[in-house]
Coordinates of N, CA and C and ligand atoms in Angstrom, one line a residue:
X4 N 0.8 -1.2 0.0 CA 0.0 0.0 0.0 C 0.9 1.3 0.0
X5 N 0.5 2.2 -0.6 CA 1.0 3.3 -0.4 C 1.4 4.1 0.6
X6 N 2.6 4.6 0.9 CA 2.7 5.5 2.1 C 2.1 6.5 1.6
X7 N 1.2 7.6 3.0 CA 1.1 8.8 2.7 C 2.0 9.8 2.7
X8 N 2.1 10.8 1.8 CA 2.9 11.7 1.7 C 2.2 13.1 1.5
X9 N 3.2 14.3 1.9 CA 2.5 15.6 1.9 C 2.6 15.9 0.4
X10 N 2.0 17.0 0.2 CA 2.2 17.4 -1.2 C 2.6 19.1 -1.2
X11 N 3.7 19.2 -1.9 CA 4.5 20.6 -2.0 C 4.2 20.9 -3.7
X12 N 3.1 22.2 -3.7 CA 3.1 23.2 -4.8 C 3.4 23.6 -5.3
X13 N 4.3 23.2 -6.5 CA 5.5 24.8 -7.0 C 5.0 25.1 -8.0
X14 N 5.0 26.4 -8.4 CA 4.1 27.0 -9.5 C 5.4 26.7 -10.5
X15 N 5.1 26.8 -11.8 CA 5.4 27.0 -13.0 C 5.1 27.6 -13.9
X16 N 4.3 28.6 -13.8 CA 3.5 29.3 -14.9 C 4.4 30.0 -15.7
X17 N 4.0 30.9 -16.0 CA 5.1 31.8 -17.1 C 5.9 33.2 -16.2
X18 N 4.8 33.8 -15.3 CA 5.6 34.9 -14.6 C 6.5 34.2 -13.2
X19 N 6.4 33.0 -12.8 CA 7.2 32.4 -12.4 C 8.4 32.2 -13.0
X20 N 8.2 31.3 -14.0 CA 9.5 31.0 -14.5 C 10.3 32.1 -15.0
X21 N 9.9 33.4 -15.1 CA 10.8 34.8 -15.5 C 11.0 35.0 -13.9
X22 N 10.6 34.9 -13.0 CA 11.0 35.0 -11.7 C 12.1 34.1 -11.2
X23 N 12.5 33.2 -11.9 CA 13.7 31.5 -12.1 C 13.0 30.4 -10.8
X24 N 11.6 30.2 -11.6 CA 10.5 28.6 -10.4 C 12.1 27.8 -11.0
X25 N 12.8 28.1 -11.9 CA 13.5 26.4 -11.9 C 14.4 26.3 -11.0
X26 N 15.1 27.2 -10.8 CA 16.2 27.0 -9.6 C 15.8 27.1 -8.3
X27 N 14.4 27.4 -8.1 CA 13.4 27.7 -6.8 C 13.1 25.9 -7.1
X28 N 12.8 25.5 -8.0 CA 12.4 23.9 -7.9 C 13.4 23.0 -7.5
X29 N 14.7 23.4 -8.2 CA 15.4 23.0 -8.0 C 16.3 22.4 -6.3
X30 N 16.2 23.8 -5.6 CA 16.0 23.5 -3.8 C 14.9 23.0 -3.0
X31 N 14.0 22.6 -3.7 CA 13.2 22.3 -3.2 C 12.7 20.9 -3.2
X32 N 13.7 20.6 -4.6 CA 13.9 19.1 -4.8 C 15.1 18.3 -3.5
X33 N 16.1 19.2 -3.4 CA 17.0 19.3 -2.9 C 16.7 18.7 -1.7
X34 N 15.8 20.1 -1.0 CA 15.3 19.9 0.1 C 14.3 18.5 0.5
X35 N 14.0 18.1 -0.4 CA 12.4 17.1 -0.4 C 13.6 15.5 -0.1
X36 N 14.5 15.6 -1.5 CA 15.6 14.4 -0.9 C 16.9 14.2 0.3
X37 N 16.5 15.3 1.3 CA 17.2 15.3 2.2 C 16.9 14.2 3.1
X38 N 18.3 13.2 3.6 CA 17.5 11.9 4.3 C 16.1 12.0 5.3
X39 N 16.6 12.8 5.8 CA 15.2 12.8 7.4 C 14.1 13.1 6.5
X40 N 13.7 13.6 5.3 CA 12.9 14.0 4.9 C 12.2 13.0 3.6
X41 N 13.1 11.7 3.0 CA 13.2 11.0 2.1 C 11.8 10.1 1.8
X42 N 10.8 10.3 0.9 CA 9.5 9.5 0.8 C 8.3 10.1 1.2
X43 N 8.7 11.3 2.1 CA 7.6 11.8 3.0 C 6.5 13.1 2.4
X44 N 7.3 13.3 0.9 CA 7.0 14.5 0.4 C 6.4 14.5 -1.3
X45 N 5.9 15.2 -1.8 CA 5.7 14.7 -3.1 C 5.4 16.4 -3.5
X46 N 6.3 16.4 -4.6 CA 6.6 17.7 -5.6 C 5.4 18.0 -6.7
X47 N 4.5 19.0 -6.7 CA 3.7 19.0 -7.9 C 3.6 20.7 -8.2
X48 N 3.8 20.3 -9.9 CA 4.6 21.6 -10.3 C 2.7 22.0 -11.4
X49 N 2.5 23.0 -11.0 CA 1.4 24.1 -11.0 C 1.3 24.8 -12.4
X50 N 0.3 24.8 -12.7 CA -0.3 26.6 -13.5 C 0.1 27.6 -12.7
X51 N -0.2 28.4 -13.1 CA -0.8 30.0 -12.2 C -1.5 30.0 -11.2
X52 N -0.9 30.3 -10.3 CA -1.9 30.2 -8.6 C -1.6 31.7 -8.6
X53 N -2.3 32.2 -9.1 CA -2.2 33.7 -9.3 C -1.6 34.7 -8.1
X54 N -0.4 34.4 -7.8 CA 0.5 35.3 -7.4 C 1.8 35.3 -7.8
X55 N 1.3 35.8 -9.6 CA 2.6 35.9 -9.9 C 3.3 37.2 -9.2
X56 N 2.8 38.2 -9.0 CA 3.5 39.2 -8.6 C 4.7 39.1 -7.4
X57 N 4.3 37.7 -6.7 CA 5.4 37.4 -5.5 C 6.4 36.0 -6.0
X58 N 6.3 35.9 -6.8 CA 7.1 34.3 -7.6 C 8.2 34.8 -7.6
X59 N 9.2 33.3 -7.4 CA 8.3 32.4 -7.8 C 7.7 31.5 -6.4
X60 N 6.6 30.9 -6.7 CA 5.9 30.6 -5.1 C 5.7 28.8 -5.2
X61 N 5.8 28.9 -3.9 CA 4.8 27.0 -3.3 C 3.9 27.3 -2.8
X62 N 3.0 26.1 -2.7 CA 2.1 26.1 -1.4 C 2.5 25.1 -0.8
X63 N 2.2 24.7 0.7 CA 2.4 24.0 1.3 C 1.7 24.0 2.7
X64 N 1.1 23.1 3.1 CA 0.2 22.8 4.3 C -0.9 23.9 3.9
X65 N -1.6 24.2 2.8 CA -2.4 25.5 2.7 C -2.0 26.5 3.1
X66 N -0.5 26.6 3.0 CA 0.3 28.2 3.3 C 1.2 28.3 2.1
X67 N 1.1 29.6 1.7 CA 1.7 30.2 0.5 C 2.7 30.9 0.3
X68 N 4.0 30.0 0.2 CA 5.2 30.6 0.5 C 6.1 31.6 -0.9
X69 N 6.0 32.7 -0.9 CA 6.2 33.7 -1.8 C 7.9 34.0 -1.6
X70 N 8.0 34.4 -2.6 CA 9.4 34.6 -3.0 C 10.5 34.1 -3.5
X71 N 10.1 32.7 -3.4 CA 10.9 31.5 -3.8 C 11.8 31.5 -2.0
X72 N 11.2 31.6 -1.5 CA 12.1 31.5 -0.1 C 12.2 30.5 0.3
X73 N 13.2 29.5 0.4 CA 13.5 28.2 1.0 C 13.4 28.0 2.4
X74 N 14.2 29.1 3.0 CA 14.3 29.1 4.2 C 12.8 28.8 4.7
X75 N 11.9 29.3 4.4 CA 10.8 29.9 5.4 C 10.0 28.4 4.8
X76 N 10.2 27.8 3.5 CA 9.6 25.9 3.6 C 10.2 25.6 4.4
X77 N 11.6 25.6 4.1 CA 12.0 24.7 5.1 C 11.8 24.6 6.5
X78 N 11.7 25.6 7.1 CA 10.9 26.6 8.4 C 9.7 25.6 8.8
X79 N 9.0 25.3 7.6 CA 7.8 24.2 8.0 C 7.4 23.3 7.6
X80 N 8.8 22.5 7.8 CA 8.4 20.7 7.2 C 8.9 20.2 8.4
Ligands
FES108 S1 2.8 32.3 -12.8 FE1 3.2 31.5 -10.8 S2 1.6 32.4 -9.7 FE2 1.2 33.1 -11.7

């Protein structure tokens, strides 16, 4: 059976990706394959969650982490 895992947001839209969602994805991947963290997480990459004006962005736990800030996911996993 499947383990459950959380699920982490990353947008991709277009004013993202001019904001660089890839190297914002990129840590985030980073972050997701860190051992303590390994299986527990699952990456799903977005349309427009309409704040491009703060991208590039996640969601996560229904909190909306703007600016591509790592720190502040990582802050709450
Ligand atoms: S393009 Fe990412 S929120 Fe609009």
């Amino acid at each position: 059976m499947a383990t459950y895992r959380k699920f982490v947001f990353v947008c991709t839209g277009s004013d993202c990706k001019r904001n660089g969602c890839k190297s914002f994805l990129k840590e985030v991947k980073n972050l997701v394959k860190m051992d303590s963290h390994k299986g527990k997480y699952k990456i799903v990459k977005t349309k427009c969650m309409d704040f491009c004006k703060s991208g590039p962005i996640a969601v996560y736990n229904n909190e909306v982490i703007k600016n591509g800030s790592i720190e502040e996911l990582r802050g709450k996993f």
